[in-house]
PDB file of C-alpha atoms in Angstrom:
ATOM      1  CA  MET K 184      63.145 113.784 111.860  1.00  0.00           C
ATOM      2  CA  ASP K 185      61.600 116.782 113.589  1.00  0.00           C
ATOM      3  CA  LEU K 186      63.343 120.105 114.132  1.00  0.00           C
ATOM      4  CA  LYS K 187      63.742 119.667 117.888  1.00  0.00           C
ATOM      5  CA  ASN K 188      65.606 116.380 117.379  1.00  0.00           C
ATOM      6  CA  ILE K 189      67.808 117.902 114.665  1.00  0.00           C
ATOM      7  CA  CYS K 190      68.786 120.782 116.952  1.00  0.00           C
ATOM      8  CA  GLU K 191      69.418 118.477 119.914  1.00  0.00           C
ATOM      9  CA  ARG K 192      71.696 116.381 117.708  1.00  0.00           C
ATOM     10  CA  ILE K 193      73.610 119.486 116.564  1.00  0.00           C
ATOM     11  CA  ARG K 194      73.994 120.494 120.211  1.00  0.00           C
ATOM     12  CA  GLU K 195      75.305 117.046 121.196  1.00  0.00           C
ATOM     13  CA  ILE K 196      77.781 116.898 118.304  1.00  0.00           C
ATOM     14  CA  SER K 197      78.997 120.453 118.950  1.00  0.00           C
ATOM     15  CA  GLU K 198      79.478 119.913 122.674  1.00  0.00           C
ATOM     16  CA  LYS K 199      81.434 116.737 121.982  1.00  0.00           C
ATOM     17  CA  ALA K 200      83.617 118.394 119.315  1.00  0.00           C
ATOM     18  CA  ALA K 201      84.418 121.388 121.532  1.00  0.00           C
ATOM     19  CA  GLY K 202      84.756 119.382 124.731  1.00  0.00           C
ATOM     20  CA  GLY K 203      87.379 120.822 127.021  1.00  0.00           C
ATOM     21  CA  ALA K 204      88.004 123.926 124.920  1.00  0.00           C
ATOM     22  CA  SER K 205      89.106 126.971 126.878  1.00  0.00           C
ATOM     23  CA  ALA K 206      87.034 129.362 124.736  1.00  0.00           C
ATOM     24  CA  PRO K 207      83.285 128.989 124.196  1.00  0.00           C
ATOM     25  CA  VAL K 208      81.789 127.981 120.864  1.00  0.00           C
ATOM     26  CA  ALA K 209      80.923 131.062 118.808  1.00  0.00           C
ATOM     27  CA  TYR K 210      79.615 129.750 115.490  1.00  0.00           C
ATOM     28  CA  ILE K 211      78.214 126.515 114.174  1.00  0.00           C
ATOM     29  CA  ASN K 212      78.128 126.603 110.381  1.00  0.00           C
ATOM     30  CA  VAL K 213      75.635 124.221 108.829  1.00  0.00           C
ATOM     31  CA  ARG K 214      74.235 123.527 105.392  1.00  0.00           C
ATOM     32  CA  VAL K 215      70.687 122.298 104.956  1.00  0.00           C
ATOM     33  CA  GLY K 216      69.803 120.007 102.074  1.00  0.00           C
ATOM     34  CA  ARG K 217      66.918 119.939  99.648  1.00  0.00           C
ATOM     35  CA  LYS K 218      64.846 117.706 101.970  1.00  0.00           C
ATOM     36  CA  PHE K 219      65.014 120.245 104.826  1.00  0.00           C
ATOM     37  CA  ALA K 220      61.419 121.440 105.139  1.00  0.00           C
ATOM     38  CA  PHE K 221      61.821 124.207 107.723  1.00  0.00           C
ATOM     39  CA  SER K 222      62.455 127.928 107.345  1.00  0.00           C
ATOM     40  CA  GLU K 223      65.660 129.559 108.532  1.00  0.00           C
ATOM     41  CA  ALA K 224      63.658 131.407 111.206  1.00  0.00           C
ATOM     42  CA  GLU K 225      62.124 128.162 112.517  1.00  0.00           C
ATOM     43  CA  PHE K 226      65.545 126.507 112.551  1.00  0.00           C
ATOM     44  CA  SER K 227      67.200 129.431 114.354  1.00  0.00           C
ATOM     45  CA  GLU K 228      64.472 129.550 116.999  1.00  0.00           C
ATOM     46  CA  ALA K 229      64.552 125.790 117.590  1.00  0.00           C
ATOM     47  CA  PHE K 230      68.335 125.898 117.924  1.00  0.00           C
ATOM     48  CA  ARG K 231      68.119 128.826 120.352  1.00  0.00           C
ATOM     49  CA  ARG K 232      65.852 126.705 122.563  1.00  0.00           C
ATOM     50  CA  ALA K 233      68.059 123.600 122.257  1.00  0.00           C
ATOM     51  CA  LYS K 234      71.254 125.416 123.286  1.00  0.00           C
ATOM     52  CA  TRP K 235      69.707 127.225 126.264  1.00  0.00           C
ATOM     53  CA  ASP K 236      71.726 126.706 129.460  1.00  0.00           C
ATOM     54  CA  THR K 237      74.189 124.285 127.836  1.00  0.00           C
ATOM     55  CA  ALA K 238      77.918 124.305 127.115  1.00  0.00           C
ATOM     56  CA  ILE K 239      77.215 125.907 123.715  1.00  0.00           C
ATOM     57  CA  SER K 240      74.761 128.570 124.886  1.00  0.00           C
ATOM     58  CA  SER K 241      76.986 131.318 123.429  1.00  0.00           C
ATOM     59  CA  ALA K 242      76.940 129.797 119.930  1.00  0.00           C
ATOM     60  CA  ASP K 243      75.146 131.216 116.924  1.00  0.00           C
ATOM     61  CA  ILE K 244      74.065 128.955 114.110  1.00  0.00           C
ATOM     62  CA  VAL K 245      74.965 130.045 110.575  1.00  0.00           C
ATOM     63  CA  ILE K 246      72.674 128.425 108.016  1.00  0.00           C
ATOM     64  CA  SER K 247      73.129 128.065 104.280  1.00  0.00           C
ATOM     65  CA  ARG K 248      71.076 126.087 101.782  1.00  0.00           C
ATOM     66  CA  ASP K 249      72.685 123.493  99.531  1.00  0.00           C
ATOM     67  CA  ASP K 250      70.252 121.670  97.270  1.00  0.00           C
ATOM     68  CA  SER K 251      72.989 119.216  96.281  1.00  0.00           C
ATOM     69  CA  LEU K 252      72.954 117.658  99.780  1.00  0.00           C
ATOM     70  CA  ASP K 253      71.062 114.393 100.191  1.00  0.00           C
ATOM     71  CA  CYS K 254      71.007 114.709 103.983  1.00  0.00           C
ATOM     72  CA  LEU K 255      68.860 117.115 106.003  1.00  0.00           C
ATOM     73  CA  VAL K 256      71.725 118.954 107.714  1.00  0.00           C
ATOM     74  CA  ARG K 257      75.515 118.893 107.506  1.00  0.00           C
ATOM     75  CA  ILE K 258      77.734 120.516 110.133  1.00  0.00           C
ATOM     76  CA  ASP K 259      80.572 122.146 108.205  1.00  0.00           C
ATOM     77  CA  GLU K 260      82.458 124.005 110.917  1.00  0.00           C
ATOM     78  CA  ILE K 261      82.407 124.814 114.619  1.00  0.00           C
ATOM     79  CA  THR K 262      84.573 127.701 115.819  1.00  0.00           C
ATOM     80  CA  ASP K 263      85.299 129.657 118.955  1.00  0.00           C
ATOM     81  CA  PHE K 264      85.482 133.448 119.204  1.00  0.00           C
ATOM     82  CA  PHE K 265      88.219 135.415 117.451  1.00  0.00           C
ATOM     83  CA  ASP K 266      91.060 136.524 119.693  1.00  0.00           C
ATOM     84  CA  GLU K 267      92.672 139.961 119.654  1.00  0.00           C
ATOM     85  CA  ASP K 268      94.892 138.855 116.744  1.00  0.00           C
ATOM     86  CA  GLY K 269      91.927 137.728 114.632  1.00  0.00           C
ATOM     87  CA  ASN K 270      92.539 134.006 115.131  1.00  0.00           C
ATOM     88  CA  CYS K 271      90.019 131.393 116.177  1.00  0.00           C
ATOM     89  CA  ASP K 272      90.085 127.655 116.751  1.00  0.00           C
ATOM     90  CA  THR K 273      88.073 125.287 114.598  1.00  0.00           C
ATOM     91  CA  PHE K 274      86.729 122.179 116.283  1.00  0.00           C
ATOM     92  CA  VAL K 275      86.793 118.966 114.275  1.00  0.00           C
ATOM     93  CA  VAL K 276      83.553 117.086 113.717  1.00  0.00           C
ATOM     94  CA  PRO K 277      84.221 113.490 112.651  1.00  0.00           C
ATOM     95  CA  GLU K 278      82.934 112.800 109.148  1.00  0.00           C
ATOM     96  CA  SER K 279      80.733 110.019 110.547  1.00  0.00           C
ATOM     97  CA  GLU K 280      78.901 112.573 112.731  1.00  0.00           C
ATOM     98  CA  ALA K 281      78.818 115.582 110.396  1.00  0.00           C
ATOM     99  CA  THR K 282      75.572 114.646 108.643  1.00  0.00           C
ATOM    100  CA  ILE K 283      72.135 114.461 110.227  1.00  0.00           C
ATOM    101  CA  GLY K 284      69.187 112.781 108.564  1.00  0.00           C
TER     102      GLY K 284
END
């Protein structure tokens, strides 16, 4: 699976998970597995292009490596921005959609 397709899939899953939320998506936390062959910079740039002018255009991707993962990418958490009290909502990604590749 190429990086563009991975990022498009993350975008689709994130938009679906946050659908109808009043606040925009702020962070998408992902782990990349041992088979992930791209650098963090390449991944960040590809994601920046994939999210352009979409419902998640405000989101930043937070990447961590986890060599114990068999999949390429796992979406761990999607959150909106913190409010004035320091709270944020976490959007649920169904387990069946959380892994890519």
